[in-house]
CSV table of C-alpha atoms in Angstrom, one decimal:
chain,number,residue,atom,x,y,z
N,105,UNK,CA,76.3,33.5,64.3
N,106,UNK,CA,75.3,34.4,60.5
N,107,UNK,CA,77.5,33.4,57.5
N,108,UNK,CA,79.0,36.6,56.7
N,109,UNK,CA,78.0,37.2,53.4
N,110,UNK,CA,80.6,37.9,50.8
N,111,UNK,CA,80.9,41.3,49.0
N,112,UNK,CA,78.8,41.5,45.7
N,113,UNK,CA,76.5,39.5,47.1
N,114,UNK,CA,72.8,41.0,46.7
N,115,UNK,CA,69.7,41.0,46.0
N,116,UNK,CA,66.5,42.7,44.0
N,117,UNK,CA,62.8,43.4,45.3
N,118,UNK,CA,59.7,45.1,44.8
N,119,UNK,CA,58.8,47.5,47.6
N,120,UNK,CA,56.0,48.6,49.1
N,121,UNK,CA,55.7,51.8,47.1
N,122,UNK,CA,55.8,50.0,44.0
N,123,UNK,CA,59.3,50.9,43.3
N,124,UNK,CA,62.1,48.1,42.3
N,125,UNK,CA,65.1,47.8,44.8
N,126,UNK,CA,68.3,46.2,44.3
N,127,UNK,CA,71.1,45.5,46.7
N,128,UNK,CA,74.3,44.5,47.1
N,129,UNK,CA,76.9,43.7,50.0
N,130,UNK,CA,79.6,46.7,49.8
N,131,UNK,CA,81.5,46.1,53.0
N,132,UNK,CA,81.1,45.1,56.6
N,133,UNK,CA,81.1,46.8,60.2
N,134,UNK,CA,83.6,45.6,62.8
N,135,UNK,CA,80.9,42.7,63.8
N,136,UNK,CA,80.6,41.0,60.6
N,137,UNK,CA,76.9,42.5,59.2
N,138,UNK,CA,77.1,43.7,56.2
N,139,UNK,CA,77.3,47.4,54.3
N,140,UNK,CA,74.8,47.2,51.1
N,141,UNK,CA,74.6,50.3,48.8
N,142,UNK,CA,70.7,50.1,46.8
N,143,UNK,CA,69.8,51.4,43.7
N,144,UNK,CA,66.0,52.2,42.4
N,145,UNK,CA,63.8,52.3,39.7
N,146,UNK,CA,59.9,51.7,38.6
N,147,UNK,CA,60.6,48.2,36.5
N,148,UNK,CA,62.8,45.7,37.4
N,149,UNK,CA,63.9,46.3,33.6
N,150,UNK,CA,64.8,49.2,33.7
N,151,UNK,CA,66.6,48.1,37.4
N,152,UNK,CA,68.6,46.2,36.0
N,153,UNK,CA,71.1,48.0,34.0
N,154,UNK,CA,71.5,50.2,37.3
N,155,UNK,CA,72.4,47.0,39.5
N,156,UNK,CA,74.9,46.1,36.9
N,157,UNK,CA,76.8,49.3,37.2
N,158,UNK,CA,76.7,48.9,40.9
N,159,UNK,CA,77.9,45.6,41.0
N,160,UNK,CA,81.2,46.8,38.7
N,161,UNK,CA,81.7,50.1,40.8
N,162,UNK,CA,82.3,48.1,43.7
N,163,UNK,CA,84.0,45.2,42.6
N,164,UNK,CA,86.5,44.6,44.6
N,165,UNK,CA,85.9,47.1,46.9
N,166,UNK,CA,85.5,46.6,51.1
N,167,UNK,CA,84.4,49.5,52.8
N,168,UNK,CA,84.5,50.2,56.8
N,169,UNK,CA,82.0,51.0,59.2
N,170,UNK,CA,83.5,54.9,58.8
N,171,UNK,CA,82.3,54.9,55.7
N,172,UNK,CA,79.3,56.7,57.3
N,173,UNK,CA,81.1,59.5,58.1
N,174,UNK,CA,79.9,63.4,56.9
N,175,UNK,CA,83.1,64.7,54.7
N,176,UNK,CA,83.6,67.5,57.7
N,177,UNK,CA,84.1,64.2,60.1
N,178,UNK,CA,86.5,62.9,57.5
N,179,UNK,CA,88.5,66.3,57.2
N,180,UNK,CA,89.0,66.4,60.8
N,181,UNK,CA,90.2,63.3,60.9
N,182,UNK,CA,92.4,62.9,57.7
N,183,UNK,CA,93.9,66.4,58.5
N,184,UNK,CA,95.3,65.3,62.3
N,185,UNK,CA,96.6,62.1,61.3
N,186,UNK,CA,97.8,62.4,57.8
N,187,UNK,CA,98.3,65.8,56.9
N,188,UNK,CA,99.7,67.6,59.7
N,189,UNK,CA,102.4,64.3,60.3
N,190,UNK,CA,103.8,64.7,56.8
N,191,UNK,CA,103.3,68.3,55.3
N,192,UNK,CA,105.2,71.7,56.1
N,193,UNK,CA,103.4,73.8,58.6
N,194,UNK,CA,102.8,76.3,56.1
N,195,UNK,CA,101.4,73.9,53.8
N,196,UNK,CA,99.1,72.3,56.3
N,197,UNK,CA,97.8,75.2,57.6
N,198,UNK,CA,96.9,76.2,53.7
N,199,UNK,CA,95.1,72.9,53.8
N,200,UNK,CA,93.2,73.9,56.8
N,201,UNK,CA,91.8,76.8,54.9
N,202,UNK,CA,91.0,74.7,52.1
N,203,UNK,CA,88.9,72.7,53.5
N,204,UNK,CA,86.6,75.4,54.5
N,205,UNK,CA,85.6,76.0,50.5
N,206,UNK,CA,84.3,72.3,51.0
N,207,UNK,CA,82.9,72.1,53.9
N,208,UNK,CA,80.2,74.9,53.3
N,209,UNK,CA,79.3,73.2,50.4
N,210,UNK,CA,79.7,69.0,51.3
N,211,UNK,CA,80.8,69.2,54.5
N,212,UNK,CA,77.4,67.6,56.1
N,213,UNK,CA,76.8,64.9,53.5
N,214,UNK,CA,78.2,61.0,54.1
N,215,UNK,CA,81.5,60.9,51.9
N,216,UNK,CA,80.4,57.8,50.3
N,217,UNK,CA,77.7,59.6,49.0
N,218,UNK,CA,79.7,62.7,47.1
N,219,UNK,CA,79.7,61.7,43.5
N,220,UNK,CA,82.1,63.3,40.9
N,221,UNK,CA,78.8,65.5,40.0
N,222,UNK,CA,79.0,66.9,43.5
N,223,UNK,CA,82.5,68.0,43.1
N,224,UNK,CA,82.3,69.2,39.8
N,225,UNK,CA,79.5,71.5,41.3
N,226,UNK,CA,81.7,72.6,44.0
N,227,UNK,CA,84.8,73.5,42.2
N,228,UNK,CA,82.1,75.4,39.7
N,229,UNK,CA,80.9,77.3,42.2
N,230,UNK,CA,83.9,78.0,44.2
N,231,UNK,CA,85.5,79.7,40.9
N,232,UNK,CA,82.6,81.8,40.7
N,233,UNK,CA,81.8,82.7,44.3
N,234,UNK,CA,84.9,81.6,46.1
N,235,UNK,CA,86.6,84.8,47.0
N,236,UNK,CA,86.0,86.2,50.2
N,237,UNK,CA,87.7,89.4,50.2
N,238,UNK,CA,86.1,91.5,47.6
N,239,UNK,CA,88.1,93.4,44.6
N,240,UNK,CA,86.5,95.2,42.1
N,241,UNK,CA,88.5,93.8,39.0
N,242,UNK,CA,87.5,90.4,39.9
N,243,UNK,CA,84.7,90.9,42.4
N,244,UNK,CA,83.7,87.1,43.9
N,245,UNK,CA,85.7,85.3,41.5
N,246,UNK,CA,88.5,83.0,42.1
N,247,UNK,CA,91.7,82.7,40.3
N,248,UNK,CA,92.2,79.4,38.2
N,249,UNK,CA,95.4,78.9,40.4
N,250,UNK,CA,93.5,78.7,43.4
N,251,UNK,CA,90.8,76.1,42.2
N,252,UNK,CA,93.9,73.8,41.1
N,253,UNK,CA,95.4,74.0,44.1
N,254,UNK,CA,92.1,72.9,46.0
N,255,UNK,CA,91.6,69.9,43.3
N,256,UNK,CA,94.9,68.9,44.4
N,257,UNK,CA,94.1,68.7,48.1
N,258,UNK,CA,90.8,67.7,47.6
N,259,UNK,CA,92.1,64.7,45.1
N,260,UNK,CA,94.6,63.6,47.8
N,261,UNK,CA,92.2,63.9,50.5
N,262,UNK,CA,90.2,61.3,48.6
N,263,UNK,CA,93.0,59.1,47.6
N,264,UNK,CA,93.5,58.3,51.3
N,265,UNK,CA,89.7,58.0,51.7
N,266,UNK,CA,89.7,55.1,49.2
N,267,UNK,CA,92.7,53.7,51.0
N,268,UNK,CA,90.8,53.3,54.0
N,269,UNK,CA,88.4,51.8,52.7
N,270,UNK,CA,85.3,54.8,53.2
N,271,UNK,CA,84.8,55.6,49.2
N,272,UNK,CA,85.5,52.5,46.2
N,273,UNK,CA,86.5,55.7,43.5
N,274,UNK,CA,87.9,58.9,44.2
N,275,UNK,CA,85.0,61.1,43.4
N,276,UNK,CA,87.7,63.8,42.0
N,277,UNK,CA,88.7,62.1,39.2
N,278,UNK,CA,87.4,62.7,35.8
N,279,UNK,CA,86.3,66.2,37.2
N,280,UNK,CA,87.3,69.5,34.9
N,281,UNK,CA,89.4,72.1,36.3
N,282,UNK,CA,91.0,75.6,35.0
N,283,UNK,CA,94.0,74.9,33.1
N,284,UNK,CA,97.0,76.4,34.5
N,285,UNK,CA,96.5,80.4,33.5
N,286,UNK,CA,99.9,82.0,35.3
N,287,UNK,CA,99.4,86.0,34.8
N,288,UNK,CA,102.1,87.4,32.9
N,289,UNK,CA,105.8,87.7,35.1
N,290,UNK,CA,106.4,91.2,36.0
N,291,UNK,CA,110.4,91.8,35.8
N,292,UNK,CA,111.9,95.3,35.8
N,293,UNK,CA,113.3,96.0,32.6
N,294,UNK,CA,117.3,97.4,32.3
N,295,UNK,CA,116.5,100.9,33.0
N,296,UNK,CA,114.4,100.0,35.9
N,297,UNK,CA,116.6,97.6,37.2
N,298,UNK,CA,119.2,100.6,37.2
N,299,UNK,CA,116.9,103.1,38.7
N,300,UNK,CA,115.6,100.2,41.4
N,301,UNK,CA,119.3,99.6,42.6
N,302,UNK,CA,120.2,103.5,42.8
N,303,UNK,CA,117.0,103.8,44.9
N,304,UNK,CA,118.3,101.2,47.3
N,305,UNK,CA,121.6,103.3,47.6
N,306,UNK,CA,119.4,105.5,49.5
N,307,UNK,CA,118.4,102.4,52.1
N,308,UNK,CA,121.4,101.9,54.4
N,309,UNK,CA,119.7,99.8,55.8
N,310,UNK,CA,118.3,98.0,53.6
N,311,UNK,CA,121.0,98.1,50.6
N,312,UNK,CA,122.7,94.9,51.1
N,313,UNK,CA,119.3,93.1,52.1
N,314,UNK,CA,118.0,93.9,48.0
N,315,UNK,CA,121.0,93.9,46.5
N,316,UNK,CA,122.0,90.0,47.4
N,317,UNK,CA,118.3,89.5,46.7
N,318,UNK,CA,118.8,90.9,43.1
N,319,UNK,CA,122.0,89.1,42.3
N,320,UNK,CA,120.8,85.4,43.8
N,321,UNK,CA,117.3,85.5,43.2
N,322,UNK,CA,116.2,83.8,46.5
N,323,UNK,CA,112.9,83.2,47.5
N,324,UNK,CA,111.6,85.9,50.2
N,325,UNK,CA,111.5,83.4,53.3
N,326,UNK,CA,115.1,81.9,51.8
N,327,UNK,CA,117.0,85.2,52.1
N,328,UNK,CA,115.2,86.2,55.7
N,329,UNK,CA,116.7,82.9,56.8
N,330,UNK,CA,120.4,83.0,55.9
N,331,UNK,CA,123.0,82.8,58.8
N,332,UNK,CA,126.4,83.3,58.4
N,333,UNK,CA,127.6,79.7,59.4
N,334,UNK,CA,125.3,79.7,55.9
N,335,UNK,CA,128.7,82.0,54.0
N,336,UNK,CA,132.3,80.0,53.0
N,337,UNK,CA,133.8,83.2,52.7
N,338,UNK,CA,137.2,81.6,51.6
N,339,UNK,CA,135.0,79.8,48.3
N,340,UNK,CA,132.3,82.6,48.1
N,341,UNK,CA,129.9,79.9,48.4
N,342,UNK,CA,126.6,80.7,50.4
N,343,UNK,CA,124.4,77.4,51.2
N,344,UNK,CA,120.6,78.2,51.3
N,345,UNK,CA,119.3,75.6,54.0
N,346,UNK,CA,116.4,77.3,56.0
N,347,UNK,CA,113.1,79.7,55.1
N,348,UNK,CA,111.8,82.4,57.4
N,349,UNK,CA,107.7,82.5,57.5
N,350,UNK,CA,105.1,83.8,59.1
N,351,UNK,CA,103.5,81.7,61.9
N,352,UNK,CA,99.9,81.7,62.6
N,353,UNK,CA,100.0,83.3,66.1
N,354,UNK,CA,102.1,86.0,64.1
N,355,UNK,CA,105.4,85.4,65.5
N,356,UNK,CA,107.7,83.8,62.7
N,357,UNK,CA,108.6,80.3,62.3
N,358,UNK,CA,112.2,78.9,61.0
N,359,UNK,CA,111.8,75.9,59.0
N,360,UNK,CA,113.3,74.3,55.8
N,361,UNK,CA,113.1,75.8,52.7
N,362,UNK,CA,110.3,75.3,49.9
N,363,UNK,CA,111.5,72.0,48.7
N,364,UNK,CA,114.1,69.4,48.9
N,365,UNK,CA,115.9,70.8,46.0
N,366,UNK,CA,115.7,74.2,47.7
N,367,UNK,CA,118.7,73.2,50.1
N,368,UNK,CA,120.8,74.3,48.0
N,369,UNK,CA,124.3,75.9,47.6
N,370,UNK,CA,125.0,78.9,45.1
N,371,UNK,CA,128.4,80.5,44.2
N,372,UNK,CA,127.9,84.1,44.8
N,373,UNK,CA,129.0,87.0,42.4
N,374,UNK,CA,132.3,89.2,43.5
N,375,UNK,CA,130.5,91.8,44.6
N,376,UNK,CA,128.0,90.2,47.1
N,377,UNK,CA,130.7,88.3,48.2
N,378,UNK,CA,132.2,91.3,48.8
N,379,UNK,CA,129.4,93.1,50.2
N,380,UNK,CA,128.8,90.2,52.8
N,381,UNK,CA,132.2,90.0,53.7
N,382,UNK,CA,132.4,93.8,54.7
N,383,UNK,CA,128.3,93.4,56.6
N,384,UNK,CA,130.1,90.7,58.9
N,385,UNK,CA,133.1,92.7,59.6
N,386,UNK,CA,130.4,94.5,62.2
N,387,UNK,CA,127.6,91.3,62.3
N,388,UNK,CA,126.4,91.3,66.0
N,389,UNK,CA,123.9,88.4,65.5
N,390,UNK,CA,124.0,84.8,63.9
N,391,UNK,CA,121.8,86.5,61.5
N,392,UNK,CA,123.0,87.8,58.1
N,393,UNK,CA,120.0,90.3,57.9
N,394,UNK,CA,118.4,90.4,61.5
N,395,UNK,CA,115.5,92.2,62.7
N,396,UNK,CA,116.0,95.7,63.0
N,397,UNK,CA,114.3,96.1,66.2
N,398,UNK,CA,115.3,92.4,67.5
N,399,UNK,CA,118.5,91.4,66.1
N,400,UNK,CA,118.7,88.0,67.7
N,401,UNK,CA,115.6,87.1,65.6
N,402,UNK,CA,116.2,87.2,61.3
N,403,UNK,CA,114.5,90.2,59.6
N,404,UNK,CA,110.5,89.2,58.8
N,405,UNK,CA,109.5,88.5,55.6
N,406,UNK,CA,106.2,90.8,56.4
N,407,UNK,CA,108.4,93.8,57.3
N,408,UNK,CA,110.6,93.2,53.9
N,409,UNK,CA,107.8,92.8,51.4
N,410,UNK,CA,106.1,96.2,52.7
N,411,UNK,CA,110.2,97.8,52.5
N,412,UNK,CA,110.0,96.7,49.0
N,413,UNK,CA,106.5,98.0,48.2
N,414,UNK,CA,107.7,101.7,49.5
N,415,UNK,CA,111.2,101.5,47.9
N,416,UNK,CA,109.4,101.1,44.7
N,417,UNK,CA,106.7,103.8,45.1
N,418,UNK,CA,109.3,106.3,46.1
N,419,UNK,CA,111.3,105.5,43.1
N,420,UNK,CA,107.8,105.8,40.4
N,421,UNK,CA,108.7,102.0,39.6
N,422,UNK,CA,106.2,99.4,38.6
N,423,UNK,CA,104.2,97.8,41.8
N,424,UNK,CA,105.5,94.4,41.6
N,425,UNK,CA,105.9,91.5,44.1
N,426,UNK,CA,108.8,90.5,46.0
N,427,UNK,CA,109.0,87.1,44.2
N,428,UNK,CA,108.8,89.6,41.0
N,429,UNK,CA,113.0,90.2,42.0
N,430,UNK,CA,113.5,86.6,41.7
N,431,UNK,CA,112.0,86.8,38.1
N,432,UNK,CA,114.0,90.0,37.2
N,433,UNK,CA,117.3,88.0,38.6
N,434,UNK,CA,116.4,85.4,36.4
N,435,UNK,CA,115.2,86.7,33.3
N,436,UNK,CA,118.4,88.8,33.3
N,437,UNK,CA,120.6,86.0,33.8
N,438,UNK,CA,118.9,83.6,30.8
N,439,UNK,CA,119.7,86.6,28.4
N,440,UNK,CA,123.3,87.2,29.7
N,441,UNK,CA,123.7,83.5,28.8
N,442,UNK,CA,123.3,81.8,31.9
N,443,UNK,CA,122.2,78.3,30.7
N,444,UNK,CA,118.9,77.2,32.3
N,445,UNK,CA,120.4,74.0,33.9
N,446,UNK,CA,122.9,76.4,35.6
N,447,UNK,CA,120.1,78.8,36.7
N,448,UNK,CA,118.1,76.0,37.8
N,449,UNK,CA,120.4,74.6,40.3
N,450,UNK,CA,120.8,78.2,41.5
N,451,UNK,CA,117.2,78.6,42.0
N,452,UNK,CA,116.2,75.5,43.1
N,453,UNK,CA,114.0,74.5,40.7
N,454,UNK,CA,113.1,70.8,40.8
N,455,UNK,CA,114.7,70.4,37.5
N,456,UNK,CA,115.9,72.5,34.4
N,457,UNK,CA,112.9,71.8,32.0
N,458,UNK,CA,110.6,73.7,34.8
N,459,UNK,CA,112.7,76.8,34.9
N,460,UNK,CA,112.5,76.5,30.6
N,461,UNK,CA,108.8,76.6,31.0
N,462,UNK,CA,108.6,79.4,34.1
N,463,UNK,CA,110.7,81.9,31.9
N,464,UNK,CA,109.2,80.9,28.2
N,465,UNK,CA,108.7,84.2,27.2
N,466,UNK,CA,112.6,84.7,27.8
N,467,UNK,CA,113.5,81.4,26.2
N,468,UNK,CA,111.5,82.2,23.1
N,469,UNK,CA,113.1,85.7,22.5
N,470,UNK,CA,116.6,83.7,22.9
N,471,UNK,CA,115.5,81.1,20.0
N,472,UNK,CA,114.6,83.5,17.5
N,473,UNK,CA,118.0,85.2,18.3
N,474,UNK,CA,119.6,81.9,18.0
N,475,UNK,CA,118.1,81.3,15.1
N,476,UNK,CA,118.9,84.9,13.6
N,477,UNK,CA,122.5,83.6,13.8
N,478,UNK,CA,122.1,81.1,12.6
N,479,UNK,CA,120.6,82.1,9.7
N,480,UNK,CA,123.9,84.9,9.0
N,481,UNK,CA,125.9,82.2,9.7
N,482,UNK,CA,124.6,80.3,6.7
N,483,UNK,CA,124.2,83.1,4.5
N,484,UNK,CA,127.6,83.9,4.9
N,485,UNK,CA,128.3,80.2,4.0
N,486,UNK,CA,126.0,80.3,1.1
N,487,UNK,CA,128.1,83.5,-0.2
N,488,UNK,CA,131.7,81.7,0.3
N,489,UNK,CA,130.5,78.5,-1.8
């Protein structure tokens, strides 16, 4: 049997076609031969510099047999057995989708092969012709969102690549993606928020559905999944533990909620306390808000973004999203003083700095009132002295 030869190890030639060839050893197959990666140019000068490079890139680096594999072979693979073991449903399904912006574009070329110019290319042309579903306002364009959240899957698709030994860089890193570009948060203002919760007084219903929504500000799936094991009616504490979504057959799917810090627990206001207390005096259902058709099964999500959507309409109230409540909830509560560590812990935000930078443009309004006060209060000084 032959010496297996040790990684780095290499070697330069001239070939037949008069170009220069150099070589070295970049890993080995499961009987011992080795894996070499080659580089080309006309001189061996000008080979040189090239083989250097090489050499570095893979320094220390041992790649598999697999490292042969097509990127589509690879996403088949690293979604079954790492993806789908250790992500959410929702989020691996969104990761199945995902993948499809790259495998029409790299899907059939060896993942060793993809360079950072490759992704680069794809993320550039994703942006530009990434959107399937045609609007007229942005027509094939896709939002800078969207590309950042493919980067991320893409980058830790390729981490795990490098950990198995397929690719020595991840070819993601060093590429140049949108910064983060939220559109501007869409609240309703005091005399819509007045006109929004008389319109709901016309929902039977639905009234106590929107108005715990508007004095909690829960995520959509959060609210759809609250039980009443979920209420401490004696400390008027309500413990958000599960989320309601939609599942892919288009049934729904119970699981847990958005985060870790999304189990959370909130103490209600008086009159959703209230409220709640009165809606189980006649609860037929584990269900705090079941289906209205099914009542064993929690309201969908689908079915109470579209309620929303006609509630507002009727009403001649901006269109805005359902997680646009959870903004007005919050917005509202920063300027009624609610401190943003408290409103964190009642959003579940990861921490309070994030809700700070979600609700800037609330924040910002609050310092220059702060520092109006400020600013009396020392000119009234000024005056006494």
């Amino acid at each position: 049997m032959a010496k297996r030869r040790p990684n780095g190890d290499g070697m330069v030639r001239k070939r037949a076609d008069g170009r220069w060839e150099g070589s070295i050893v970049v890993g080995h197959k499961e009987d011992g031969s080795p894996i070499f990666k080659s580089v080309f140019a006309k001189t061996q000068r000008d080979l040189m510099p090239k083989l250097h490079s090489l050499i570095e890139e893979y320094r220390d680096v041992e790649l598999s047999e697999r490292s042969a594999m097509t990127l589509n072979e690879w996403f088949d693979y690293w979604l079954e057995a790492y993806a789908k073991p250790t992500l959410k449903p929702n989020t691996y399904r969104g990761y199945v989708r995902y993948a499809k912006y790259f495998r029409e574009r790299l899907g059939d070329k060896p993942i060793r092969q993809i360079t950072r110019t490759d992704v680069q290319r794809a993320y550039n042309d994703i942006r530009r012709n990434g959107r399937r579903r045609l609007r007229d306002e942005k027509g094939t364009s896709l939002s800078d969102s969207m590309v950042r959240s493919l980067h991320m899957m893409l980058h830790n698709c390729m981490n795990a690549a490098v950990s198995a030994h397929l690719i020595p860089r991840n070819p993601t890193e060093g590429t140049t993606i949108p910064k983060t570009n939220y559109a501007p948060k869409k609240i309703l203002n005091d005399a819509q928020l007045d006109t929004f919760m008389q319109a709901i007084e016309a929902e039977p219903m639905w009234y106590d559905f929107f108005y715990t929504e508007i004095t909690t500000g829960l995520r959509l799936g959060e609210i759809c999944g609250l039980q009443w094991e979920d209420l401490n009616e004696e400390t008027g504490r309500l413990h958000v533990r599960r989320s309601v979504s939609r599942a892919s057959g288009g049934g729904l799917q119970i699981g847990e909620t958005k985060t870790e810090t999304g189990k959370r627990t909130i103490l209600l206001p008086p009159s959703t306390l209230h409220l709640l207390k009165e809606r189980k005096k006649t609860a037929m259902t584990e269900w705090i808000f079941p289906s209205l058709l099914q009542p064993e099964k929690p309201v969908s999500p689908h079915t109470a973004y579209h309620r929303l959507k006609l509630i507002l309409k009727q009403a001649g109230l901006p269109d805005i999203r359902f997680h646009d409540l959870r903004h007005t909830f919050a917005t509202h509560a920063l300027v009624s003083g609610v401190d943003a560590k408290t409103l964190s812990g009642i959003l579940g935000h990861t921490n309070a700095s994030f809700t700070l930078d979600t609700y800037t443009h609330v924040t910002t309004d609050m310092q220059k009132n702060a520092a109006g006060i400020v600013g009396d209060f020392m000119d009234e000084l000024m005056k006494e002295e």
